[in-house]
Amino acid sequence: MNDITILGIFVADLSFSGDKIPVSGETILGDNYNIGPGGKGCNQAIAISRLGGKVNFISKIGDDDYGKLAINSLQKNKIDTKNIIISKKHKTGVAGIHVDKNTGKNAITVVRGAPTSLTKEEIDIKIIKQSKIFLTQLEVPLDVTLYCLKIAKEKNLINILNPAPACELSKDFFKFIDYFTPNETEAEFYTGIKIKDKDDAKESAKKLVNMGIKNVIITLGEKGLFYTNGKEEIYINASKVSAIDTTGAGDAFNGSFSLGLSKGKSIRECLELANRVAGLSTTRLGAGDSMPTLSELH
Ligand code: RIB
């Protein structure tokens, strides 16, 4: 039995790094590339596993070359592949990622492929019910996501929703969520509050708590993070790193935060761990491939 179950997508990330992110109509010469595991769910699973955690990953891929990359990457990272559904009809997804190597900022297009056809019937709910924590994002169909959150809540799991990429959510979602972890752009989508500093983050997080979410963590990139449950407030500065690619930093954060919770750490300890892991993940190119190992934390 694994403490954490993740529902999410695998896609092959094709990352291109150069002096800038090209604008429409422009061709630039880049200087580095990486083809590796991506998709928020997959990255979060790798983050947990590389830190020594045991995680179930529920996903759907195609029966193709990128599907083989998925299985190899997961196995290499010691993640069980028995909950990976292989579709004969759909392709494995791909993401095209442009990275500005000077700032680490990126622009991403994700074509999800097989997971768009994922259905409730395909999910092995036993796996969720036997866990302590259910972690998911907004990259698989929303009806399947809501169904799994509901099942997890009925069994008293801790539900973590990383609302990325941001999209309209019915009120039903909020009652099943224990931790809501948007970045500043996603928080603005849900609250309408533009976040420029810590005070804006606080106002935005409070608005989310008033919408019925128990715990809100807004990640603020190089400005750190803000947490509140309506009573307690924690602000933590970002770790000091030389970022070359911020892709997957949010996933490093969510994965390691969940791992901390599953080990019974305090909220502050979980946030500090996640902040460090996210920072380290930005120091190399790629998303899943950039997740740090336990030994790098010491
Ligand atoms: O969070 C980063 C991830 O978002 C990338 O790996 C990309 O595939 C998209 O899903």
PDB file of N, CA, C and O in Angstrom, residues 76-103:
ATOM      1  N   LYS A  76      12.440   3.664 -14.262  1.00  0.00           N
ATOM      2  CA  LYS A  76      13.752   4.166 -13.840  1.00  0.00           C
ATOM      3  C   LYS A  76      13.628   4.948 -12.521  1.00  0.00           C
ATOM      4  O   LYS A  76      14.535   4.954 -11.689  1.00  0.00           O
ATOM      5  N   ASN A  77      12.488   5.574 -12.332  1.00  0.00           N
ATOM      6  CA  ASN A  77      12.268   6.354 -11.114  1.00  0.00           C
ATOM      7  C   ASN A  77      11.526   5.559 -10.034  1.00  0.00           C
ATOM      8  O   ASN A  77      10.964   6.148  -9.096  1.00  0.00           O
ATOM      9  N   LYS A  78      11.500   4.219 -10.216  1.00  0.00           N
ATOM     10  CA  LYS A  78      10.908   3.304  -9.216  1.00  0.00           C
ATOM     11  C   LYS A  78       9.425   3.586  -8.947  1.00  0.00           C
ATOM     12  O   LYS A  78       8.954   3.537  -7.804  1.00  0.00           O
ATOM     13  N   ILE A  79       8.692   3.930 -10.001  1.00  0.00           N
ATOM     14  CA  ILE A  79       7.248   4.151  -9.863  1.00  0.00           C
ATOM     15  C   ILE A  79       6.539   2.989 -10.559  1.00  0.00           C
ATOM     16  O   ILE A  79       6.816   2.707 -11.727  1.00  0.00           O
ATOM     17  N   ASP A  80       5.639   2.336  -9.806  1.00  0.00           N
ATOM     18  CA  ASP A  80       4.908   1.194 -10.332  1.00  0.00           C
ATOM     19  C   ASP A  80       4.073   1.635 -11.545  1.00  0.00           C
ATOM     20  O   ASP A  80       3.407   2.666 -11.496  1.00  0.00           O
ATOM     21  N   THR A  81       4.107   0.827 -12.613  1.00  0.00           N
ATOM     22  CA  THR A  81       3.366   1.230 -13.827  1.00  0.00           C
ATOM     23  C   THR A  81       2.036   0.463 -13.968  1.00  0.00           C
ATOM     24  O   THR A  81       1.404   0.532 -15.012  1.00  0.00           O
ATOM     25  N   LYS A  82       1.632  -0.249 -12.910  1.00  0.00           N
ATOM     26  CA  LYS A  82       0.419  -1.057 -13.079  1.00  0.00           C
ATOM     27  C   LYS A  82      -0.860  -0.204 -13.184  1.00  0.00           C
ATOM     28  O   LYS A  82      -1.886  -0.697 -13.632  1.00  0.00           O
ATOM     29  N   ASN A  83      -0.780   1.057 -12.783  1.00  0.00           N
ATOM     30  CA  ASN A  83      -1.956   1.935 -12.916  1.00  0.00           C
ATOM     31  C   ASN A  83      -1.888   2.834 -14.149  1.00  0.00           C
ATOM     32  O   ASN A  83      -2.610   3.818 -14.245  1.00  0.00           O
ATOM     33  N   ILE A  84      -1.012   2.475 -15.065  1.00  0.00           N
ATOM     34  CA  ILE A  84      -0.919   3.227 -16.323  1.00  0.00           C
ATOM     35  C   ILE A  84      -1.738   2.483 -17.375  1.00  0.00           C
ATOM     36  O   ILE A  84      -1.420   1.333 -17.719  1.00  0.00           O
ATOM     37  N   ILE A  85      -2.780   3.126 -17.839  1.00  0.00           N
ATOM     38  CA  ILE A  85      -3.654   2.503 -18.846  1.00  0.00           C
ATOM     39  C   ILE A  85      -3.047   2.772 -20.227  1.00  0.00           C
ATOM     40  O   ILE A  85      -2.672   3.908 -20.532  1.00  0.00           O
ATOM     41  N   ILE A  86      -2.928   1.709 -21.026  1.00  0.00           N
ATOM     42  CA  ILE A  86      -2.339   1.893 -22.367  1.00  0.00           C
ATOM     43  C   ILE A  86      -3.445   1.785 -23.412  1.00  0.00           C
ATOM     44  O   ILE A  86      -4.127   0.764 -23.516  1.00  0.00           O
ATOM     45  N   SER A  87      -3.631   2.880 -24.139  1.00  0.00           N
ATOM     46  CA  SER A  87      -4.682   2.926 -25.152  1.00  0.00           C
ATOM     47  C   SER A  87      -4.127   2.537 -26.512  1.00  0.00           C
ATOM     48  O   SER A  87      -3.045   2.973 -26.896  1.00  0.00           O
ATOM     49  N   LYS A  88      -4.861   1.704 -27.222  1.00  0.00           N
ATOM     50  CA  LYS A  88      -4.462   1.335 -28.590  1.00  0.00           C
ATOM     51  C   LYS A  88      -4.945   2.414 -29.565  1.00  0.00           C
ATOM     52  O   LYS A  88      -4.482   2.488 -30.691  1.00  0.00           O
ATOM     53  N   LYS A  89      -5.936   3.222 -29.108  1.00  0.00           N
ATOM     54  CA  LYS A  89      -6.570   4.164 -30.035  1.00  0.00           C
ATOM     55  C   LYS A  89      -5.971   5.560 -29.991  1.00  0.00           C
ATOM     56  O   LYS A  89      -6.116   6.339 -30.918  1.00  0.00           O
ATOM     57  N   HIS A  90      -5.343   5.917 -28.854  1.00  0.00           N
ATOM     58  CA  HIS A  90      -4.895   7.302 -28.688  1.00  0.00           C
ATOM     59  C   HIS A  90      -3.385   7.379 -28.557  1.00  0.00           C
ATOM     60  O   HIS A  90      -2.747   6.427 -28.113  1.00  0.00           O
ATOM     61  N   LYS A  91      -2.863   8.559 -28.893  1.00  0.00           N
ATOM     62  CA  LYS A  91      -1.405   8.748 -28.804  1.00  0.00           C
ATOM     63  C   LYS A  91      -1.002   9.232 -27.411  1.00  0.00           C
ATOM     64  O   LYS A  91      -1.793   9.881 -26.718  1.00  0.00           O
ATOM     65  N   THR A  92       0.239   8.970 -27.055  1.00  0.00           N
ATOM     66  CA  THR A  92       0.815   9.575 -25.851  1.00  0.00           C
ATOM     67  C   THR A  92       0.968  11.078 -26.110  1.00  0.00           C
ATOM     68  O   THR A  92       1.295  11.483 -27.234  1.00  0.00           O
ATOM     69  N   GLY A  93       0.722  11.891 -25.085  1.00  0.00           N
ATOM     70  CA  GLY A  93       0.804  13.343 -25.246  1.00  0.00           C
ATOM     71  C   GLY A  93       2.236  13.859 -25.340  1.00  0.00           C
ATOM     72  O   GLY A  93       3.201  13.158 -25.007  1.00  0.00           O
ATOM     73  N   VAL A  94       2.332  15.097 -25.808  1.00  0.00           N
ATOM     74  CA  VAL A  94       3.628  15.757 -25.971  1.00  0.00           C
ATOM     75  C   VAL A  94       3.482  17.219 -25.535  1.00  0.00           C
ATOM     76  O   VAL A  94       2.423  17.819 -25.726  1.00  0.00           O
ATOM     77  N   ALA A  95       4.531  17.773 -24.946  1.00  0.00           N
ATOM     78  CA  ALA A  95       4.538  19.220 -24.655  1.00  0.00           C
ATOM     79  C   ALA A  95       5.745  19.858 -25.338  1.00  0.00           C
ATOM     80  O   ALA A  95       6.848  19.312 -25.289  1.00  0.00           O
ATOM     81  N   GLY A  96       5.511  20.984 -25.985  1.00  0.00           N
ATOM     82  CA  GLY A  96       6.601  21.775 -26.574  1.00  0.00           C
ATOM     83  C   GLY A  96       6.916  22.913 -25.614  1.00  0.00           C
ATOM     84  O   GLY A  96       6.025  23.688 -25.250  1.00  0.00           O
ATOM     85  N   ILE A  97       8.164  22.975 -25.146  1.00  0.00           N
ATOM     86  CA  ILE A  97       8.503  23.942 -24.094  1.00  0.00           C
ATOM     87  C   ILE A  97       9.684  24.804 -24.527  1.00  0.00           C
ATOM     88  O   ILE A  97      10.764  24.282 -24.845  1.00  0.00           O
ATOM     89  N   HIS A  98       9.479  26.103 -24.584  1.00  0.00           N
ATOM     90  CA  HIS A  98      10.571  27.039 -24.864  1.00  0.00           C
ATOM     91  C   HIS A  98      11.030  27.633 -23.538  1.00  0.00           C
ATOM     92  O   HIS A  98      10.212  28.098 -22.751  1.00  0.00           O
ATOM     93  N   VAL A  99      12.348  27.609 -23.324  1.00  0.00           N
ATOM     94  CA  VAL A  99      12.896  28.103 -22.055  1.00  0.00           C
ATOM     95  C   VAL A  99      13.904  29.217 -22.324  1.00  0.00           C
ATOM     96  O   VAL A  99      14.793  29.069 -23.171  1.00  0.00           O
ATOM     97  N   ASP A 100      13.752  30.311 -21.604  1.00  0.00           N
ATOM     98  CA  ASP A 100      14.756  31.389 -21.634  1.00  0.00           C
ATOM     99  C   ASP A 100      15.804  31.038 -20.574  1.00  0.00           C
ATOM    100  O   ASP A 100      15.514  31.069 -19.372  1.00  0.00           O
ATOM    101  N   LYS A 101      17.002  30.667 -21.019  1.00  0.00           N
ATOM    102  CA  LYS A 101      18.004  30.146 -20.067  1.00  0.00           C
ATOM    103  C   LYS A 101      18.506  31.221 -19.096  1.00  0.00           C
ATOM    104  O   LYS A 101      19.064  30.907 -18.047  1.00  0.00           O
ATOM    105  N   ASN A 102      18.291  32.490 -19.410  1.00  0.00           N
ATOM    106  CA  ASN A 102      18.779  33.565 -18.533  1.00  0.00           C
ATOM    107  C   ASN A 102      17.855  33.796 -17.340  1.00  0.00           C
ATOM    108  O   ASN A 102      18.300  34.194 -16.268  1.00  0.00           O
ATOM    109  N   THR A 103      16.568  33.559 -17.556  1.00  0.00           N
ATOM    110  CA  THR A 103      15.610  33.796 -16.471  1.00  0.00           C
ATOM    111  C   THR A 103      14.992  32.491 -15.969  1.00  0.00           C
ATOM    112  O   THR A 103      14.387  32.463 -14.907  1.00  0.00           O
TER     113      THR A 103
END
